[in-house]
Amino acid sequence: MRLLVVEDNRNLMANLFDYFEARGHQLDAAPDGVTGLHLAVTQDFDAVVLDWMLPRMDGPAVVAALREAGHEVPVLMLTARDELPDKIAGFRAGADDYLTKPFELAELEIRLEALVTRARGRQRPHLLEVGDLRLDLDTLEASRGGRPLHLYPAGRKLLEVLMKASPAAVPRDRLELALWGEDPPDGDMLRSHVYELRRAVDGPFATKLIRTLPRVGYRIAAPADEEDGDEA
């Protein structure tokens, strides 16, 4: 398994790395919630091990943002909170499993293997479609109405995040996180990238798919999914 561990306790992190790497698994680490969310939305993992109490962004907020962005990677939350209301809050935020501290590493491994097995058994979308717009996640080729679209890497990443969330809107900060992590560049570079994406996706076509929601963010939606009040 390729696992992302989001945990600020260095001793626990070291124990997890020693145990799982010795058993042939690959681990990446994040010491806070913002970094963990960035890694989870920009890289592919079989599962995420997510602590509840984290600097900068707590575990429930991380998994909620991950689900809002359209990512279905299995998430197992680790926490010392063992009361039923806490467990319910974790599951409602989007977690798939919940393990209270202290715990046995062998149990954590078994739970993760079960989550990954179930996730692999579900059909994963390799082709995203919104109206006549398509993005193949295997080949990274985009097309609209059968016409190939030429996209830069940043535009392709924006398109993937927007299409996975469609028809819901994606807030600006989520898009910036997907592109630059926790250190976005100065100026409104996101607007520039969205402008270039619009030129490729909407420019040659009468029907516009990319919409701006003022003071919220952006979304991609087919005409049937559009709501009154959006502004292009």
CSV table of C-alpha atoms in Angstrom, one decimal:
chain,number,residue,atom,x,y,z
A,1,MET,CA,0.0,0.0,0.0
A,2,ARG,CA,1.0,3.6,-0.6
A,3,LEU,CA,-0.1,5.5,2.5
A,4,LEU,CA,-0.2,9.1,3.5
A,5,VAL,CA,0.2,9.6,7.3
A,6,VAL,CA,-0.9,13.0,8.6
A,7,GLU,CA,0.4,13.2,12.2
A,8,ASP,CA,2.2,15.8,14.2
A,9,ASN,CA,3.5,13.4,16.9
A,10,ARG,CA,7.0,12.6,15.8
A,11,ASN,CA,7.4,9.5,17.9
A,12,LEU,CA,4.2,8.0,16.6
A,13,MET,CA,5.2,8.9,13.1
A,14,ALA,CA,8.5,7.2,13.5
A,15,ASN,CA,6.8,4.0,14.8
A,16,LEU,CA,4.4,4.0,11.9
A,17,PHE,CA,7.3,4.3,9.4
A,18,ASP,CA,9.4,1.6,11.1
A,19,TYR,CA,6.5,-0.9,11.2
A,20,PHE,CA,4.9,-0.3,7.8
A,21,GLU,CA,8.1,0.1,5.7
A,22,ALA,CA,9.5,-3.1,7.2
A,23,ARG,CA,6.3,-4.8,5.9
A,24,GLY,CA,6.8,-3.5,2.4
A,25,HIS,CA,4.5,-0.5,2.4
A,26,GLN,CA,5.4,3.0,1.1
A,27,LEU,CA,4.7,6.0,3.3
A,28,ASP,CA,4.6,9.7,2.9
A,29,ALA,CA,4.2,12.1,5.8
A,30,ALA,CA,2.7,15.4,6.6
A,31,PRO,CA,3.0,17.2,10.0
A,32,ASP,CA,-0.1,19.4,9.7
A,33,GLY,CA,-3.5,19.4,8.2
A,34,VAL,CA,-2.9,21.9,5.4
A,35,THR,CA,0.2,20.0,4.1
A,36,GLY,CA,-1.7,16.7,4.4
A,37,LEU,CA,-4.6,18.0,2.4
A,38,HIS,CA,-2.3,19.3,-0.3
A,39,LEU,CA,-0.6,16.0,-0.7
A,40,ALA,CA,-3.9,14.1,-0.7
A,41,VAL,CA,-5.3,16.1,-3.5
A,42,THR,CA,-2.2,16.3,-5.7
A,43,GLN,CA,-0.9,12.7,-5.3
A,44,ASP,CA,-2.3,9.2,-5.5
A,45,PHE,CA,-2.5,7.2,-2.3
A,46,ASP,CA,-4.2,3.9,-1.4
A,47,ALA,CA,-5.3,5.3,1.9
A,48,VAL,CA,-4.8,8.2,4.3
A,49,VAL,CA,-4.1,7.8,8.1
A,50,LEU,CA,-5.3,11.1,9.6
A,51,ASP,CA,-4.9,12.4,13.1
A,52,TRP,CA,-7.8,14.3,14.6
A,53,MET,CA,-5.8,17.0,16.4
A,54,LEU,CA,-3.4,18.7,13.9
A,55,PRO,CA,-1.8,22.1,13.6
A,56,ARG,CA,-3.3,24.6,11.1
A,57,MET,CA,-6.3,22.4,10.1
A,58,ASP,CA,-7.8,19.6,12.1
A,59,GLY,CA,-8.6,16.1,10.8
A,60,PRO,CA,-12.3,16.5,10.3
A,61,ALA,CA,-11.8,19.7,8.3
A,62,VAL,CA,-9.1,17.9,6.2
A,63,VAL,CA,-11.3,15.0,5.3
A,64,ALA,CA,-14.3,17.2,4.7
A,65,ALA,CA,-12.3,19.3,2.2
A,66,LEU,CA,-10.9,16.2,0.6
A,67,ARG,CA,-14.5,14.9,0.0
A,68,GLU,CA,-15.6,18.3,-1.2
A,69,ALA,CA,-12.9,18.3,-3.8
A,70,GLY,CA,-14.2,14.9,-5.1
A,71,HIS,CA,-11.5,12.7,-3.8
A,72,GLU,CA,-12.6,9.2,-2.6
A,73,VAL,CA,-9.3,7.9,-1.1
A,74,PRO,CA,-10.1,5.8,2.0
A,75,VAL,CA,-9.4,7.8,5.2
A,76,LEU,CA,-8.8,6.2,8.6
A,77,MET,CA,-8.8,8.7,11.5
A,78,LEU,CA,-6.6,8.3,14.6
A,79,THR,CA,-7.6,10.0,17.8
A,80,ALA,CA,-7.7,9.8,21.6
A,81,ARG,CA,-11.3,10.8,21.5
A,82,ASP,CA,-13.4,7.7,22.1
A,83,GLU,CA,-16.8,9.2,22.8
A,84,LEU,CA,-19.7,8.3,20.4
A,85,PRO,CA,-20.3,12.0,19.4
A,86,ASP,CA,-16.7,12.3,18.3
A,87,LYS,CA,-16.9,9.1,16.3
A,88,ILE,CA,-20.1,10.3,14.6
A,89,ALA,CA,-18.5,13.7,13.8
A,90,GLY,CA,-15.5,11.9,12.2
A,91,PHE,CA,-17.7,9.7,10.0
A,92,ARG,CA,-20.0,12.6,9.0
A,93,ALA,CA,-17.0,14.6,7.9
A,94,GLY,CA,-16.2,11.8,5.5
A,95,ALA,CA,-13.9,9.3,7.3
A,96,ASP,CA,-14.2,5.6,6.4
A,97,ASP,CA,-12.8,4.2,9.6
A,98,TYR,CA,-11.9,5.4,13.1
A,99,LEU,CA,-9.2,4.0,15.5
A,100,THR,CA,-8.7,5.3,19.0
A,101,LYS,CA,-5.3,5.7,20.6
A,102,PRO,CA,-3.5,3.8,22.0
A,103,PHE,CA,-3.8,1.1,19.3
A,104,GLU,CA,-1.9,-1.9,18.0
A,105,LEU,CA,0.0,-1.4,14.8
A,106,ALA,CA,-1.1,-4.8,13.5
A,107,GLU,CA,-4.8,-3.7,13.9
A,108,LEU,CA,-4.1,-0.5,12.0
A,109,GLU,CA,-2.6,-2.5,9.2
A,110,ILE,CA,-5.5,-4.9,9.0
A,111,ARG,CA,-8.0,-2.0,9.0
A,112,LEU,CA,-6.1,-0.2,6.2
A,113,GLU,CA,-5.9,-3.4,4.1
A,114,ALA,CA,-9.6,-3.9,4.4
A,115,LEU,CA,-10.3,-0.3,3.4
A,116,VAL,CA,-7.9,-0.5,0.4
A,117,THR,CA,-9.4,-3.8,-0.7
A,118,ARG,CA,-12.9,-2.4,-0.7
A,119,ALA,CA,-11.8,0.7,-2.5
A,120,ARG,CA,-10.0,-1.3,-5.2
A,121,GLY,CA,-13.1,-3.4,-5.7
A,122,ARG,CA,-15.1,-0.3,-6.6
A,123,GLN,CA,-14.9,1.0,-10.1
A,124,ARG,CA,-12.7,4.0,-10.2
A,125,PRO,CA,-13.6,6.7,-12.8
A,126,HIS,CA,-10.8,6.9,-15.3
A,127,LEU,CA,-12.9,9.1,-17.6
A,128,LEU,CA,-14.4,12.4,-16.3
A,129,GLU,CA,-17.3,13.8,-18.4
A,130,VAL,CA,-19.2,17.0,-18.1
A,131,GLY,CA,-21.5,17.5,-21.1
A,132,ASP,CA,-19.3,17.1,-24.2
A,133,LEU,CA,-16.1,17.7,-22.2
A,134,ARG,CA,-14.0,14.7,-21.4
A,135,LEU,CA,-10.8,14.2,-19.4
A,136,ASP,CA,-9.0,10.8,-19.5
A,137,LEU,CA,-7.2,10.3,-16.2
A,138,ASP,CA,-5.0,7.6,-17.6
A,139,THR,CA,-3.7,9.4,-20.7
A,140,LEU,CA,-4.3,12.9,-19.3
A,141,GLU,CA,-5.9,13.8,-22.7
A,142,ALA,CA,-8.8,16.3,-22.7
A,143,SER,CA,-11.3,16.8,-25.5
A,144,ARG,CA,-14.5,18.6,-26.1
A,145,GLY,CA,-17.0,17.6,-28.7
A,146,GLY,CA,-14.4,15.2,-30.0
A,147,ARG,CA,-11.9,18.0,-30.5
A,148,PRO,CA,-8.6,17.6,-28.6
A,149,LEU,CA,-7.8,20.4,-26.0
A,150,HIS,CA,-4.2,21.5,-25.5
A,151,LEU,CA,-3.7,22.2,-21.8
A,152,TYR,CA,-0.7,23.2,-19.7
A,153,PRO,CA,-0.1,21.1,-16.5
A,154,ALA,CA,-1.7,23.7,-14.3
A,155,GLY,CA,-4.8,23.9,-16.5
A,156,ARG,CA,-5.1,20.1,-16.5
A,157,LYS,CA,-5.0,20.0,-12.7
A,158,LEU,CA,-7.6,22.7,-12.4
A,159,LEU,CA,-9.8,20.9,-15.0
A,160,GLU,CA,-9.5,17.6,-13.0
A,161,VAL,CA,-10.4,19.2,-9.7
A,162,LEU,CA,-13.4,21.1,-11.2
A,163,MET,CA,-14.7,18.1,-13.2
A,164,LYS,CA,-14.5,15.8,-10.1
A,165,ALA,CA,-16.6,18.2,-8.1
A,166,SER,CA,-19.0,19.1,-10.9
A,167,PRO,CA,-21.6,20.5,-10.8
A,168,ALA,CA,-20.6,21.8,-7.3
A,169,ALA,CA,-18.5,24.9,-7.0
A,170,VAL,CA,-14.9,24.6,-5.9
A,171,PRO,CA,-13.7,27.5,-3.6
A,172,ARG,CA,-10.7,29.5,-4.7
A,173,ASP,CA,-8.6,28.4,-1.8
A,174,ARG,CA,-9.1,24.7,-2.7
A,175,LEU,CA,-8.0,25.4,-6.2
A,176,GLU,CA,-4.9,27.3,-5.0
A,177,LEU,CA,-4.1,24.5,-2.7
A,178,ALA,CA,-4.3,22.0,-5.5
A,179,LEU,CA,-1.9,24.0,-7.6
A,180,TRP,CA,0.6,25.4,-5.1
A,181,GLY,CA,0.1,23.8,-1.8
A,182,GLU,CA,0.4,26.1,1.2
A,183,ASP,CA,2.6,28.7,-0.5
A,184,PRO,CA,0.6,30.3,-3.4
A,185,PRO,CA,2.5,32.9,-5.5
A,186,ASP,CA,1.9,36.6,-5.1
A,187,GLY,CA,-0.8,38.2,-7.2
A,188,ASP,CA,-3.9,36.6,-8.6
A,189,MET,CA,-2.2,33.8,-10.5
A,190,LEU,CA,-5.3,31.6,-10.2
A,191,ARG,CA,-7.4,34.0,-12.2
A,192,SER,CA,-4.7,33.8,-15.0
A,193,HIS,CA,-4.8,30.0,-15.0
A,194,VAL,CA,-8.6,30.0,-15.1
A,195,TYR,CA,-8.5,32.5,-18.0
A,196,GLU,CA,-6.2,30.2,-20.0
A,197,LEU,CA,-8.4,27.2,-19.1
A,198,ARG,CA,-11.4,29.0,-20.3
A,199,ARG,CA,-9.7,29.8,-23.6
A,200,ALA,CA,-9.1,26.2,-24.2
A,201,VAL,CA,-12.3,24.7,-22.9
A,202,ASP,CA,-14.9,27.4,-23.8
A,203,GLY,CA,-13.3,29.7,-26.3
A,204,PRO,CA,-14.1,27.8,-29.6
A,205,PHE,CA,-17.6,26.7,-28.4
A,206,ALA,CA,-21.0,28.5,-28.2
A,207,THR,CA,-21.9,26.8,-24.9
A,208,LYS,CA,-19.8,27.9,-21.9
A,209,LEU,CA,-19.1,25.3,-19.2
A,210,ILE,CA,-16.8,27.1,-16.8
A,211,ARG,CA,-18.6,29.5,-14.5
A,212,THR,CA,-17.5,32.0,-11.9
A,213,LEU,CA,-19.3,32.3,-8.6
A,214,PRO,CA,-18.4,35.8,-7.2
A,215,ARG,CA,-16.7,35.6,-3.8
A,216,VAL,CA,-16.9,31.8,-3.9
A,217,GLY,CA,-14.9,30.2,-6.6
A,218,TYR,CA,-15.4,28.4,-9.9
A,219,ARG,CA,-17.3,25.4,-11.3
A,220,ILE,CA,-17.8,23.4,-14.4
A,221,ALA,CA,-21.3,22.4,-15.2
A,222,ALA,CA,-23.3,21.2,-18.2
A,223,PRO,CA,-26.2,23.4,-19.3
A,224,ALA,CA,-28.7,21.0,-17.6
A,225,ASP,CA,-26.9,21.4,-14.3
A,226,GLU,CA,-26.6,25.2,-14.3
A,227,GLU,CA,-28.4,27.2,-11.7
A,228,ASP,CA,-29.9,30.7,-12.0
A,229,GLY,CA,-27.7,33.5,-10.8
A,230,ASP,CA,-24.3,32.3,-12.1
A,231,GLU,CA,-22.0,34.8,-13.9
A,232,ALA,CA,-19.6,33.8,-16.6
